[in-house]
Amino acid sequence: MASAVRPNGNATQNGHVPNVVAPLDASRLKIERATTLKPIPAPGSYSFGDIHTDHMLVCKYHPSTGWSAPEIKPYGPLAIDPSSNCLQYASNVFEGMKAVLNPEGKPCMFRPRDNMKRLLTSAKRMALPAFDPEALLTCISTLVTLESRWIPSLPDHRNSSLYIRPTMVGTKASIKVGASDEALLYAIVTPVGPYFPVQKIGGVSLLAVSEHVRSWPGGTGGFKLGLNYSPGFVPQQAAAALGYDQVLWLLDEDKKITEAGAMNFFAVAERDDGGITIVTPPTDGTILPGITRDATLVLLREHAKNPSANLLNVPFPPNVQIEERPLTVNELAAWAAKGQLLECFGTGTAVLVVAIDRIGDFDVSDDFEDTGSAVSEIKEKKRKMREITLKGGLVGLGPVGKALWDKLLALKEGREQYMGWNVLCE
Ligand SMILES: *Cc1c(COP(=O)(O)O)cnc(C)c1O
């Protein structure tokens, strides 16, 4: 690993002293406090990601010296060379986590070590330098503790929290196409309310899109790289122009579902034998391995194994199946046509669990040509669209989604403990 420390003064055979490369070291953290603190806006008066708090965490990597002493300092612009690798070739990886106040008023996070591990995996995929995940977590915990007055505390459990955005960018100042051996690792935080305003009242709608794909076999969709998201802005705008909240990302001719916007996708269906099946696509490299997705699967499987443990407040029929397998839009449509599509929901740190109550899907059996998908063309095709809706016209979370929402929020907020998922910031 690039951040390994070699002993000082360990001369090589030819007499040269090799570089001593410093690891990311939380014990060297320097804190420079802002001289004036910003006023805290009222919860509900801002949208996701708009607010900049007082401080940020910054650390630099240089191949000859390793990681600089991490610094917490006043929030502000970063100086980046215009030739920086990240500005030219998008060497940008990130994470999304949340801190909330537990019932004792202490800041806590949900499975933060999984985020650190995933950031390291993303950095590796982007040929960016490695770091000690535990050291980064310590620095982030310190930042969150310092910024804890920004954590919204709403008594009605509406998923208000301090969103944490660890970011790493390649800063080698060269337009040469190649890996950046210099990097900037930083973390900013921002207070957030519910991601979708509709979360208070119902669900989100999705437009199934197959002419643009978010990810593909052998691609980078399984990593949290900045370059996975910007190509989705045009299809997202097209979906919005047609009255849909988000894109349902598909893959291949058979319209395999990958994800819903930047969320993992789950469907709940009634089978002919009266049981229920809960399906989510597998993490085959085209799906971002969400921590909320994983927590959802763990909770569902535990509950299905032993319903009397009452892990989730939802009665499962005796024959419930939880499946990670490819799932197509046509399967959803077939369940919907038979009145067997009970629930669809998305999971992710930003939303926790959000209901999906309507999916628009073009019937591509017509002679559908990819003409670049300008909004006007998509509008034209809307006439050929089918709408997939839930049994009984359900709007908002159904019993499974609601049980997961309640449980995950309780675990996130430290009102309940499970498997050490809730971690205090110290
Ligand atoms: C971050 C992300 C998710 C959700 O992951 P969590 O770890 O649950 O927050 C899902 N899909 C995409 C594309 C993402 O970027």
mmCIF file of C-alpha atoms in Angstrom, residues 211-345:
data_model
loop_
_atom_site.group_PDB
_atom_site.id
_atom_site.type_symbol
_atom_site.label_atom_id
_atom_site.label_comp_id
_atom_site.label_asym_id
_atom_site.label_seq_id
_atom_site.Cartn_x
_atom_site.Cartn_y
_atom_site.Cartn_z
ATOM 1 C CA GLU A 211 -31.402 4.195 -23.914
ATOM 2 C CA HIS A 212 -28.952 5.579 -21.374
ATOM 3 C CA VAL A 213 -27.353 3.162 -18.938
ATOM 4 C CA ARG A 214 -25.862 4.026 -15.563
ATOM 5 C CA SER A 215 -23.609 0.993 -15.390
ATOM 6 C CA TRP A 216 -22.627 -2.056 -17.366
ATOM 7 C CA PRO A 217 -20.758 -5.328 -16.845
ATOM 8 C CA GLY A 218 -17.089 -4.588 -16.310
ATOM 9 C CA GLY A 219 -17.852 -0.902 -15.723
ATOM 10 C CA THR A 220 -17.527 1.210 -12.604
ATOM 11 C CA GLY A 221 -21.149 1.285 -11.356
ATOM 12 C CA GLY A 222 -20.182 -0.744 -8.295
ATOM 13 C CA PHE A 223 -17.904 2.030 -7.006
ATOM 14 C CA LYS A 224 -18.745 5.477 -5.662
ATOM 15 C CA LEU A 225 -16.871 7.445 -8.323
ATOM 16 C CA GLY A 226 -18.007 10.962 -9.270
ATOM 17 C CA LEU A 227 -17.921 10.006 -12.946
ATOM 18 C CA ASN A 228 -20.800 7.554 -12.475
ATOM 19 C CA TYR A 229 -23.259 10.328 -11.665
ATOM 20 C CA SER A 230 -22.830 13.274 -14.044
ATOM 21 C CA PRO A 231 -23.821 11.304 -17.179
ATOM 22 C CA GLY A 232 -27.165 10.692 -15.439
ATOM 23 C CA PHE A 233 -28.077 14.380 -15.266
ATOM 24 C CA VAL A 234 -29.524 14.537 -18.815
ATOM 25 C CA PRO A 235 -31.766 11.466 -18.411
ATOM 26 C CA GLN A 236 -32.743 12.804 -14.965
ATOM 27 C CA GLN A 237 -33.800 16.107 -16.565
ATOM 28 C CA ALA A 238 -35.750 14.209 -19.216
ATOM 29 C CA ALA A 239 -37.524 12.171 -16.518
ATOM 30 C CA ALA A 240 -38.344 15.365 -14.623
ATOM 31 C CA ALA A 241 -39.710 16.971 -17.806
ATOM 32 C CA LEU A 242 -42.133 14.050 -18.048
ATOM 33 C CA GLY A 243 -43.211 14.417 -14.436
ATOM 34 C CA TYR A 244 -41.080 11.684 -12.863
ATOM 35 C CA ASP A 245 -38.914 12.194 -9.778
ATOM 36 C CA GLN A 246 -36.055 9.865 -10.696
ATOM 37 C CA VAL A 247 -34.717 7.476 -13.327
ATOM 38 C CA LEU A 248 -35.096 3.716 -13.026
ATOM 39 C CA TRP A 249 -31.822 2.543 -14.553
ATOM 40 C CA LEU A 250 -32.035 -0.492 -16.810
ATOM 41 C CA LEU A 251 -29.516 -2.681 -18.548
ATOM 42 C CA ASP A 252 -29.627 -4.895 -21.625
ATOM 43 C CA GLU A 253 -32.404 -5.814 -24.030
ATOM 44 C CA ASP A 254 -34.257 -7.656 -21.303
ATOM 45 C CA LYS A 255 -34.437 -4.416 -19.276
ATOM 46 C CA LYS A 256 -32.782 -5.646 -16.098
ATOM 47 C CA ILE A 257 -33.286 -3.162 -13.270
ATOM 48 C CA THR A 258 -30.049 -1.889 -11.797
ATOM 49 C CA GLU A 259 -30.898 1.066 -9.560
ATOM 50 C CA ALA A 260 -33.445 3.809 -8.879
ATOM 51 C CA GLY A 261 -31.710 7.186 -9.191
ATOM 52 C CA ALA A 262 -28.840 6.836 -6.721
ATOM 53 C CA MET A 263 -30.682 4.272 -4.608
ATOM 54 C CA ASN A 264 -30.811 0.499 -4.506
ATOM 55 C CA PHE A 265 -34.092 -1.005 -5.655
ATOM 56 C CA PHE A 266 -36.392 -3.490 -3.908
ATOM 57 C CA ALA A 267 -39.705 -5.005 -5.033
ATOM 58 C CA VAL A 268 -42.201 -6.995 -2.945
ATOM 59 C CA ALA A 269 -44.541 -9.335 -4.827
ATOM 60 C CA GLU A 270 -47.281 -11.763 -3.930
ATOM 61 C CA ARG A 271 -46.756 -15.192 -5.407
ATOM 62 C CA ASP A 272 -49.445 -17.489 -6.817
ATOM 63 C CA ASP A 273 -48.969 -19.786 -3.791
ATOM 64 C CA GLY A 274 -49.867 -16.914 -1.462
ATOM 65 C CA GLY A 275 -46.332 -16.315 -0.182
ATOM 66 C CA ILE A 276 -44.370 -13.160 -0.791
ATOM 67 C CA THR A 277 -41.085 -12.620 -2.562
ATOM 68 C CA ILE A 278 -38.799 -9.674 -1.855
ATOM 69 C CA VAL A 279 -36.314 -9.107 -4.662
ATOM 70 C CA THR A 280 -33.323 -6.840 -5.145
ATOM 71 C CA PRO A 281 -30.771 -7.029 -7.954
ATOM 72 C CA PRO A 282 -27.430 -8.655 -7.066
ATOM 73 C CA THR A 283 -24.201 -6.705 -6.541
ATOM 74 C CA ASP A 284 -22.636 -7.982 -9.747
ATOM 75 C CA GLY A 285 -20.563 -4.872 -10.412
ATOM 76 C CA THR A 286 -23.415 -2.915 -12.006
ATOM 77 C CA ILE A 287 -24.981 -2.099 -8.620
ATOM 78 C CA LEU A 288 -23.540 0.164 -5.944
ATOM 79 C CA PRO A 289 -23.238 -2.075 -2.869
ATOM 80 C CA GLY A 290 -25.329 0.119 -0.581
ATOM 81 C CA ILE A 291 -24.885 -0.152 3.157
ATOM 82 C CA THR A 292 -28.597 0.519 3.607
ATOM 83 C CA ARG A 293 -29.258 -2.250 1.048
ATOM 84 C CA ASP A 294 -27.082 -4.629 3.036
ATOM 85 C CA ALA A 295 -28.733 -3.648 6.350
ATOM 86 C CA THR A 296 -32.139 -4.156 4.712
ATOM 87 C CA LEU A 297 -31.208 -7.652 3.535
ATOM 88 C CA VAL A 298 -29.746 -8.593 6.926
ATOM 89 C CA LEU A 299 -32.891 -7.422 8.742
ATOM 90 C CA LEU A 300 -35.263 -9.084 6.261
ATOM 91 C CA ARG A 301 -33.395 -12.399 6.372
ATOM 92 C CA GLU A 302 -33.151 -12.446 10.161
ATOM 93 C CA HIS A 303 -36.821 -11.591 10.451
ATOM 94 C CA ALA A 304 -37.864 -14.234 7.911
ATOM 95 C CA LYS A 305 -35.813 -16.841 9.801
ATOM 96 C CA ASN A 306 -37.275 -15.984 13.157
ATOM 97 C CA PRO A 307 -40.393 -13.783 12.990
ATOM 98 C CA SER A 308 -41.034 -14.258 16.710
ATOM 99 C CA ALA A 309 -37.848 -12.284 17.487
ATOM 100 C CA ASN A 310 -39.922 -9.378 16.167
ATOM 101 C CA LEU A 311 -36.976 -7.671 14.510
ATOM 102 C CA LEU A 312 -39.378 -5.989 12.112
ATOM 103 C CA ASN A 313 -42.895 -5.007 12.935
ATOM 104 C CA VAL A 314 -44.378 -6.774 9.933
ATOM 105 C CA PRO A 315 -46.134 -10.140 9.846
ATOM 106 C CA PHE A 316 -44.644 -12.264 7.081
ATOM 107 C CA PRO A 317 -46.652 -15.124 5.705
ATOM 108 C CA PRO A 318 -44.905 -18.414 6.446
ATOM 109 C CA ASN A 319 -43.392 -18.682 2.986
ATOM 110 C CA VAL A 320 -41.469 -15.493 2.425
ATOM 111 C CA GLN A 321 -38.522 -15.558 0.058
ATOM 112 C CA ILE A 322 -35.761 -12.982 -0.029
ATOM 113 C CA GLU A 323 -33.913 -13.017 -3.308
ATOM 114 C CA GLU A 324 -30.865 -11.258 -4.689
ATOM 115 C CA ARG A 325 -31.221 -11.925 -8.371
ATOM 116 C CA PRO A 326 -31.662 -10.145 -11.696
ATOM 117 C CA LEU A 327 -35.075 -8.486 -11.907
ATOM 118 C CA THR A 328 -36.590 -7.008 -15.051
ATOM 119 C CA VAL A 329 -39.140 -4.274 -15.627
ATOM 120 C CA ASN A 330 -41.232 -6.794 -17.534
ATOM 121 C CA GLU A 331 -41.438 -8.946 -14.408
ATOM 122 C CA LEU A 332 -42.646 -5.932 -12.437
ATOM 123 C CA ALA A 333 -45.197 -5.163 -15.151
ATOM 124 C CA ALA A 334 -46.410 -8.786 -15.152
ATOM 125 C CA TRP A 335 -46.851 -8.741 -11.349
ATOM 126 C CA ALA A 336 -48.627 -5.386 -11.569
ATOM 127 C CA ALA A 337 -50.978 -6.668 -14.292
ATOM 128 C CA LYS A 338 -52.009 -9.546 -12.001
ATOM 129 C CA GLY A 339 -52.381 -7.236 -8.994
ATOM 130 C CA GLN A 340 -49.425 -8.947 -7.300
ATOM 131 C CA LEU A 341 -46.967 -6.048 -7.082
ATOM 132 C CA LEU A 342 -47.292 -5.127 -3.409
ATOM 133 C CA GLU A 343 -44.440 -2.663 -2.842
ATOM 134 C CA CYS A 344 -41.428 -1.048 -4.465
ATOM 135 C CA PHE A 345 -38.916 1.015 -2.535
#
